[in-house]
Coordinates of C-alpha atoms and ligand atoms in Angstrom, one line a residue:
M1 CA 56.6 -2.8 51.3
A2 CA 56.2 -1.5 47.8
C3 CA 53.4 -1.9 45.3
V4 CA 54.7 -0.7 41.9
I5 CA 52.5 -0.5 38.8
V6 CA 54.3 -0.8 35.4
V7 CA 52.1 0.8 32.8
G8 CA 52.5 1.5 29.0
T9 CA 52.2 5.2 28.2
Q10 CA 51.5 4.9 24.4
W11 CA 49.7 2.3 22.3
G12 CA 51.4 -0.7 23.9
D13 CA 54.6 -2.5 22.9
E14 CA 56.7 0.0 24.9
G15 CA 58.8 -2.8 26.4
K16 CA 57.0 -3.5 29.7
G17 CA 58.0 -7.1 29.6
K18 CA 61.7 -6.3 29.8
I19 CA 61.3 -3.8 32.7
V20 CA 59.0 -6.1 34.7
D21 CA 61.5 -8.9 34.2
L22 CA 64.3 -6.5 35.5
L23 CA 62.4 -5.3 38.5
T24 CA 61.2 -8.8 39.4
E25 CA 64.7 -9.4 40.7
R26 CA 63.6 -7.6 43.9
A27 CA 59.9 -8.3 43.8
D28 CA 58.1 -11.0 45.8
A29 CA 55.2 -11.2 43.3
V30 CA 54.2 -10.1 39.8
V31 CA 50.5 -9.6 39.1
R32 CA 48.6 -9.1 35.8
Y33 CA 45.4 -7.1 36.2
Q34 CA 43.8 -6.8 32.8
G35 CA 43.8 -8.0 29.2
G36 CA 44.3 -11.5 28.0
N37 CA 46.4 -13.2 25.4
N38 CA 46.1 -10.2 23.1
A39 CA 49.3 -9.1 25.0
G40 CA 52.7 -10.1 23.9
H41 CA 55.5 -9.5 26.4
T42 CA 59.0 -10.1 25.0
V43 CA 61.8 -10.8 27.4
M44 CA 65.4 -11.5 26.4
F45 CA 68.3 -12.7 28.5
G46 CA 71.4 -14.5 27.6
D47 CA 70.7 -16.0 24.2
K48 CA 67.1 -16.8 25.0
T49 CA 64.0 -14.9 23.9
F50 CA 60.6 -15.5 25.6
I51 CA 57.3 -14.2 24.4
L52 CA 54.6 -14.4 27.1
H53 CA 51.0 -13.7 26.4
L54 CA 49.1 -14.5 29.6
V55 CA 51.5 -15.7 32.3
P56 CA 53.1 -12.7 34.1
S57 CA 56.8 -12.1 33.1
G58 CA 57.8 -12.7 36.7
I59 CA 57.5 -16.5 36.0
L60 CA 60.8 -16.4 34.1
R61 CA 62.6 -15.7 37.4
E62 CA 60.4 -18.2 39.3
T63 CA 58.7 -15.5 41.3
T64 CA 55.1 -15.8 42.6
S65 CA 53.1 -14.9 39.5
I66 CA 49.4 -14.1 39.6
L67 CA 46.7 -13.7 37.0
G68 CA 44.3 -11.3 38.7
N69 CA 40.5 -11.2 38.4
G70 CA 40.6 -8.5 35.8
V71 CA 42.3 -10.7 33.2
V72 CA 40.3 -12.7 30.6
V73 CA 41.7 -16.2 30.2
D74 CA 41.7 -18.5 27.2
L75 CA 42.3 -21.8 29.0
A76 CA 43.7 -23.7 26.0
E77 CA 46.2 -20.9 25.3
L78 CA 47.2 -20.7 29.0
I79 CA 47.8 -24.4 29.1
K80 CA 50.0 -24.2 26.0
E81 CA 52.0 -21.4 27.6
I82 CA 52.4 -23.3 30.8
D83 CA 53.6 -26.4 28.9
E84 CA 56.1 -24.3 26.9
L85 CA 57.5 -22.8 30.1
E86 CA 57.7 -26.2 31.8
Q87 CA 59.6 -27.5 28.8
M88 CA 62.1 -24.8 29.5
A89 CA 62.5 -26.2 33.0
I90 CA 60.7 -23.3 34.6
A91 CA 58.8 -24.4 37.8
V92 CA 55.4 -23.0 36.9
E93 CA 53.0 -24.9 39.2
S94 CA 54.7 -23.8 42.4
H95 CA 54.7 -20.2 41.3
L96 CA 51.6 -19.4 39.3
S97 CA 48.2 -18.6 40.7
I98 CA 45.0 -17.7 38.7
S99 CA 42.2 -15.8 40.2
D100 CA 39.0 -17.8 40.7
R101 CA 37.2 -14.7 39.6
A102 CA 39.0 -14.2 36.3
Q103 CA 36.6 -14.5 33.3
L104 CA 37.0 -17.1 30.6
V105 CA 37.5 -16.4 26.9
M106 CA 35.0 -18.9 25.4
P107 CA 35.1 -20.3 21.8
W108 CA 32.2 -18.0 20.7
H109 CA 34.1 -14.9 21.8
K110 CA 36.8 -15.6 19.3
T111 CA 34.2 -16.3 16.6
F112 CA 32.4 -13.1 17.3
D113 CA 35.6 -11.1 17.3
L114 CA 36.8 -12.4 14.0
M115 CA 33.4 -12.3 12.2
R116 CA 32.7 -8.8 13.3
E117 CA 36.1 -7.6 12.2
E118 CA 35.5 -9.2 8.8
R119 CA 32.1 -7.6 8.4
K120 CA 33.5 -4.1 9.3
G121 CA 35.9 -4.3 6.3
K122 CA 37.9 -1.1 6.1
K123 CA 36.4 0.2 9.3
K124 CA 37.8 -2.7 11.3
I125 CA 39.6 -2.1 14.6
G126 CA 42.4 -4.4 13.8
T127 CA 41.9 -6.5 16.9
T128 CA 44.2 -9.4 17.7
G129 CA 41.3 -11.8 17.0
R130 CA 41.7 -13.4 20.4
G131 CA 38.1 -12.8 21.5
I132 CA 39.0 -10.2 24.1
G133 CA 36.3 -7.6 23.3
P134 CA 33.4 -10.1 23.3
A135 CA 34.7 -11.7 26.6
Y136 CA 34.7 -8.3 28.4
E137 CA 31.3 -7.6 26.9
D138 CA 29.9 -10.8 28.5
K139 CA 31.6 -10.0 31.7
V140 CA 30.0 -6.6 32.0
G141 CA 26.7 -8.0 30.6
R142 CA 26.7 -10.5 33.4
S143 CA 26.7 -13.5 31.1
G144 CA 30.4 -14.4 31.4
I145 CA 31.8 -17.6 33.0
R146 CA 34.5 -17.3 35.7
I147 CA 37.3 -19.8 36.1
G148 CA 36.0 -20.6 39.7
D149 CA 32.6 -21.6 38.1
L150 CA 34.4 -24.7 36.6
L151 CA 34.9 -26.0 40.1
E152 CA 31.2 -26.8 40.4
L153 CA 31.1 -29.0 37.2
E154 CA 27.4 -29.8 37.1
Q155 CA 26.4 -26.2 37.6
F156 CA 28.9 -25.2 34.9
R157 CA 27.3 -27.7 32.5
T158 CA 23.8 -26.2 33.0
R159 CA 25.0 -22.7 32.6
L160 CA 27.0 -23.6 29.6
E161 CA 24.0 -25.2 27.9
E162 CA 21.9 -22.0 28.5
I163 CA 24.7 -19.7 27.2
V164 CA 25.5 -21.9 24.2
D165 CA 21.9 -22.0 23.2
E166 CA 21.7 -18.2 23.3
K167 CA 25.1 -17.7 21.5
N168 CA 24.0 -20.1 18.7
Q169 CA 20.8 -18.1 18.1
L170 CA 22.8 -14.9 18.1
L171 CA 25.4 -16.3 15.7
E172 CA 22.7 -17.5 13.3
Q173 CA 20.9 -14.1 13.4
C174 CA 24.2 -12.2 12.8
F175 CA 26.1 -14.4 10.4
G176 CA 23.5 -16.9 9.0
A177 CA 24.8 -20.3 8.0
D178 CA 28.4 -19.2 7.7
V179 CA 29.3 -20.3 11.2
P180 CA 28.8 -23.9 12.5
A181 CA 26.8 -24.0 15.7
F182 CA 28.7 -24.6 19.0
S183 CA 28.1 -27.9 20.9
A184 CA 27.7 -27.5 24.7
E185 CA 28.7 -31.1 25.2
E186 CA 31.9 -30.8 23.3
I187 CA 32.9 -27.6 25.1
F188 CA 32.0 -29.2 28.4
K189 CA 34.3 -32.2 27.7
E190 CA 37.1 -29.9 26.6
F191 CA 36.8 -27.7 29.7
E192 CA 36.7 -30.7 32.0
V193 CA 40.1 -31.7 30.7
H194 CA 41.4 -28.1 31.1
L195 CA 40.2 -28.0 34.7
K196 CA 42.2 -31.2 35.6
K197 CA 45.3 -29.4 34.5
L198 CA 44.5 -26.0 36.0
K199 CA 42.8 -26.8 39.3
P200 CA 46.0 -26.5 41.3
Y201 CA 46.5 -22.9 40.1
I202 CA 43.0 -21.6 40.9
R203 CA 43.0 -19.4 44.1
D204 CA 41.4 -16.6 45.9
T205 CA 44.0 -14.1 44.6
P206 CA 42.6 -10.9 46.1
L207 CA 43.2 -12.6 49.5
L208 CA 46.6 -13.8 48.5
V209 CA 47.8 -10.3 47.3
N210 CA 46.3 -8.5 50.3
Q211 CA 48.0 -11.0 52.7
M212 CA 51.3 -10.4 50.9
I213 CA 50.9 -6.6 51.3
E214 CA 50.1 -7.1 55.0
E215 CA 53.3 -9.1 55.3
G216 CA 55.3 -6.1 53.8
K217 CA 56.1 -7.8 50.5
N218 CA 57.2 -6.0 47.3
I219 CA 54.6 -6.5 44.5
L220 CA 54.8 -5.5 40.9
F221 CA 51.6 -5.0 38.8
E222 CA 52.2 -5.7 35.2
G223 CA 50.0 -3.7 32.8
A224 CA 49.2 -5.0 29.4
Q225 CA 48.7 -2.9 26.2
G226 CA 49.0 0.9 26.8
T227 CA 47.3 4.0 28.0
F228 CA 45.8 4.9 24.6
L229 CA 44.2 1.5 24.2
D230 CA 42.3 2.1 27.5
V231 CA 38.6 1.6 26.9
D232 CA 37.7 4.9 28.7
H233 CA 40.7 7.1 27.9
G234 CA 42.1 5.7 24.7
T235 CA 41.4 6.5 21.1
Y236 CA 37.9 5.1 21.2
P237 CA 36.7 3.0 19.4
F238 CA 40.2 1.9 18.4
V239 CA 41.0 0.6 21.8
T240 CA 41.0 -2.7 23.7
S241 CA 38.2 -3.6 26.0
S242 CA 39.8 -3.2 29.4
N243 CA 41.1 -0.4 31.6
T244 CA 44.8 -0.5 30.8
L245 CA 45.6 2.5 33.1
A246 CA 47.3 2.2 36.4
G247 CA 43.9 2.8 38.0
G248 CA 42.7 -0.5 36.5
A249 CA 45.1 -2.4 38.7
C250 CA 43.1 -1.9 41.9
A251 CA 39.8 -3.3 40.5
G252 CA 41.7 -5.9 38.4
V253 CA 43.5 -7.4 41.4
G254 CA 41.3 -6.5 44.4
I255 CA 43.5 -4.0 46.3
G256 CA 42.8 -0.4 47.5
P257 CA 44.4 2.6 45.8
T258 CA 46.1 3.5 49.1
R259 CA 48.3 0.5 48.7
I260 CA 50.0 1.7 45.5
T261 CA 53.5 3.2 46.2
D262 CA 54.8 4.0 42.7
V263 CA 53.6 4.0 39.1
L264 CA 56.4 3.5 36.5
G265 CA 55.5 4.6 33.0
I266 CA 57.1 2.7 30.2
V267 CA 57.9 5.1 27.3
K268 CA 59.2 4.1 23.9
A269 CA 61.6 6.8 22.6
Y270 CA 59.4 7.1 19.5
T271 CA 55.8 6.0 18.9
T272 CA 54.3 2.8 17.5
R273 CA 50.8 1.4 17.1
V274 CA 49.4 -1.9 15.9
G275 CA 45.9 -2.0 14.4
S276 CA 43.7 0.8 13.1
G277 CA 43.0 4.2 14.6
P278 CA 44.4 7.7 14.6
F279 CA 48.2 8.2 15.0
P280 CA 49.1 11.9 14.5
T281 CA 52.9 11.5 14.4
E282 CA 52.9 8.4 12.1
L283 CA 55.6 8.4 9.5
L284 CA 54.6 6.8 6.1
D285 CA 58.0 7.5 4.6
S286 CA 61.5 6.1 4.7
Y287 CA 61.9 7.4 8.3
G288 CA 59.0 5.2 9.4
E289 CA 60.5 2.3 7.6
L290 CA 63.9 2.9 9.3
L291 CA 62.2 2.9 12.7
Q292 CA 60.3 -0.3 11.8
S293 CA 63.4 -2.1 10.7
E294 CA 65.8 -0.8 13.3
G295 CA 63.3 -1.4 16.1
H296 CA 62.1 -4.8 14.8
E297 CA 58.6 -3.4 15.0
F298 CA 56.4 -6.4 14.4
G299 CA 53.6 -7.5 16.8
A300 CA 54.7 -10.1 19.4
T301 CA 51.2 -11.7 19.3
T302 CA 50.1 -11.4 15.6
G303 CA 53.4 -10.7 13.8
R304 CA 51.7 -7.7 12.1
P305 CA 54.1 -4.8 11.3
R306 CA 53.7 -1.9 13.7
R307 CA 53.0 1.6 12.4
C308 CA 55.9 3.9 13.5
G309 CA 56.3 7.6 14.1
W310 CA 58.0 10.4 16.0
F311 CA 57.8 10.8 19.8
D312 CA 54.5 12.5 20.8
A313 CA 55.0 14.5 24.0
L314 CA 51.2 15.3 24.2
L315 CA 50.3 11.7 24.4
V316 CA 52.9 10.9 27.1
R317 CA 52.1 14.0 29.1
Q318 CA 48.5 12.9 29.2
A319 CA 49.6 9.4 30.2
V320 CA 51.6 10.8 33.0
R321 CA 48.4 12.5 34.3
L322 CA 46.0 9.6 33.7
N323 CA 48.2 7.1 35.4
G324 CA 49.8 9.3 38.1
I325 CA 53.2 8.3 36.8
T326 CA 56.0 8.9 39.3
S327 CA 58.9 8.2 36.9
M328 CA 59.6 6.8 33.5
A329 CA 61.6 4.0 31.8
V330 CA 62.6 5.2 28.4
M331 CA 63.0 2.3 26.0
K332 CA 64.6 1.6 22.6
L333 CA 66.8 4.7 22.5
D334 CA 69.4 2.8 20.4
V335 CA 66.8 2.5 17.6
L336 CA 67.3 6.2 17.0
D337 CA 71.1 5.9 16.6
K338 CA 71.1 6.5 12.8
F339 CA 68.9 9.5 12.7
E340 CA 70.5 12.9 11.8
T341 CA 67.6 14.8 13.4
L342 CA 64.8 13.8 15.7
K343 CA 61.4 15.3 16.0
I344 CA 59.1 15.6 19.0
A345 CA 55.5 16.6 18.7
V346 CA 54.9 19.5 21.2
G347 CA 51.5 20.5 20.0
Y348 CA 48.7 19.9 17.5
R349 CA 47.1 22.2 15.0
S350 CA 43.5 21.4 14.3
S351 CA 41.8 21.7 10.9
N352 CA 40.8 25.4 11.7
G353 CA 44.4 26.2 12.4
E354 CA 44.1 26.4 16.1
F355 CA 47.1 25.4 18.2
R356 CA 46.8 23.3 21.3
D357 CA 49.3 21.6 23.6
N358 CA 47.0 19.2 25.3
L359 CA 45.2 16.2 24.0
P360 CA 41.8 16.7 22.2
R361 CA 39.0 14.1 22.6
S362 CA 39.7 12.9 19.0
L363 CA 43.1 12.6 17.4
E364 CA 41.6 12.5 13.9
N365 CA 42.3 15.6 11.8
V366 CA 45.1 17.1 13.8
T367 CA 48.5 18.0 12.5
P368 CA 51.5 17.7 14.8
V369 CA 53.7 20.7 15.5
Y370 CA 57.3 19.5 15.9
E371 CA 60.4 20.6 17.6
E372 CA 63.6 19.3 16.1
M373 CA 66.7 18.0 17.9
P374 CA 70.0 16.8 16.7
G375 CA 70.5 13.0 16.6
W376 CA 73.6 11.3 18.1
Q377 CA 74.5 9.3 15.0
C378 CA 76.7 6.8 16.8
S379 CA 76.0 3.4 18.3
S380 CA 74.5 3.5 21.8
E381 CA 73.4 -0.2 21.8
G382 CA 74.2 -1.9 25.0
I383 CA 75.7 1.1 26.8
T384 CA 75.3 0.5 30.6
E385 CA 77.0 3.6 32.0
Y386 CA 75.1 6.9 32.1
A387 CA 78.3 8.9 31.6
Q388 CA 78.9 7.1 28.3
L389 CA 75.6 8.1 26.7
P390 CA 76.0 10.6 23.8
S391 CA 75.3 14.2 24.8
E392 CA 72.6 14.6 22.2
M393 CA 70.8 11.6 23.7
L394 CA 71.0 13.1 27.1
A395 CA 69.5 16.4 25.7
Y396 CA 66.7 14.4 24.0
L397 CA 65.9 12.6 27.3
E398 CA 66.0 15.9 29.2
R399 CA 63.6 17.5 26.7
M400 CA 61.2 14.5 26.8
S401 CA 61.2 14.6 30.6
E402 CA 60.5 18.4 30.6
L403 CA 57.7 18.1 28.1
V404 CA 55.9 15.2 29.7
G405 CA 56.4 16.2 33.3
A406 CA 58.1 13.1 34.7
K407 CA 61.6 12.2 35.6
V408 CA 63.6 9.4 33.9
S409 CA 64.5 6.5 36.2
I410 CA 65.5 3.8 33.7
I411 CA 67.1 4.0 30.3
S412 CA 67.1 1.0 28.0
T413 CA 69.8 0.7 25.3
G414 CA 68.9 -2.7 23.9
P415 CA 66.5 -5.6 24.2
K416 CA 68.5 -7.7 26.7
R417 CA 68.2 -7.5 30.5
E418 CA 71.8 -6.3 30.8
E419 CA 71.4 -3.4 28.3
T420 CA 69.8 -1.1 30.9
I421 CA 70.8 1.9 33.0
V422 CA 68.9 2.1 36.3
L423 CA 69.5 5.6 37.7
N424 CA 68.6 4.9 41.3
P425 CA 68.3 1.1 41.9
D426 CA 66.7 1.5 45.3
Q427 CA 64.0 4.0 44.4
F428 CA 61.1 1.5 44.0
W429 CA 61.8 -0.9 46.9
I430 CA 61.6 0.3 50.4
Ligands
LIG1 P1 42.0 -6.5 21.0 O1 42.6 -6.2 22.4 O2 42.4 -7.8 20.5 O3 40.5 -6.4 21.1 O4 42.4 -5.4 20.0 C1 42.0 -4.0 20.1 C2 43.2 -3.1 19.7 O5 44.2 -3.2 20.6 C3 43.9 -3.4 18.3 O6 44.3 -2.2 17.7 C4 45.1 -4.2 18.7 O7 46.1 -4.2 17.8 C5 45.5 -3.5 20.0 N1 46.2 -4.4 20.9 C6 45.7 -5.3 21.7 N2 46.7 -5.9 22.5 C7 47.8 -5.2 22.2 C8 49.2 -5.3 22.6 O8 49.6 -6.1 23.5 N3 50.1 -4.4 22.1 C9 49.7 -3.5 21.1 N4 48.4 -3.4 20.7 C10 47.5 -4.2 21.2

């Protein structure tokens, strides 16, 4: 039995989708524990590219795939994704389960998300506009709706009427006549249709996952976003609204911490970020442009260009601690092929000149202190043998590992499934 959490160590988009897909080969189930369709997991194999937003990447291998209670679900988007997967001849219905306790993203959540961002102007968070923050607010504020609530349609209708009434009042107070009022009747009809399609997928997933664990199955927990978008430990307020850390998996699925056997940290060989917020190693010059173009750094969900910068060892060392990372998968090393020298942030200098090698509460107003290393300046794309990796790359990996305090277990040299070196294939599965 193994329970492995796959978690992003930076600001998301590290390549979790590819690694989850790879490890799924030997997993009995893949479970998402937080976030919603703000995520975009890109998986490539053969000549096909898949971008999944809600359904766990495990579905591509027709493995049991579960949306845990910690996920917020936009039903219309989920149905769209299921339809697309079915059109690609993937057997979704027999493999996907959705927690009856997962919260719904309702139409007003998206409206509030978009309107608030618009009002904030330059101070906006740069959300994906998918209603994620407002949906989690309602969950914690005890005025959310869970998917399981739809199973009692008449009770759902009454609850919906009450909530819609309150949301319409709020919308009018906040945004005046700019936004048309919501109609409980129309939403009810829409959700009645959604329920018909999704009823077979709704299950008591905490029970399902715990039973699988008792049977000695191998389970993968697929994190979305990354450590520094975590609502408690990220660069607040420029974060998402869930606990993206490995610790979030227990509450977001309904399992105890004693069940977790491994935490695999996914690390991009440089750093990227989408949306606003501090980013000490950001490169606003031609190096940043090179990383963006070589790494195809455009958001999988919104298509926005990702901000790019050097590898920040302070961030990843903190991620190793916060998540209890047991080993790392280092991604996108081939993107660095053309660089003559590479920089790694090993410390920060604050505005008063003080040096520190651990992460401050705020990343505003710090200047990174870099260590330089020679680049390899040759193509590493698609190398699958460790012995064939350029010596400069091995030195870069060794230094990364030393600085962040975790060993490297997987090396990725390209976007495809095959373009990967797994150093000890048996390590995760017992
Ligand atoms: P929200 O999750 O849509 O509320 O957005 C909050 C912040 O998280 C914004 O900066 C988004 O760009 C960022 N974000 C949300 N999901 C992802 C993701 O999957 N990858 C990278 N950034 C994300």
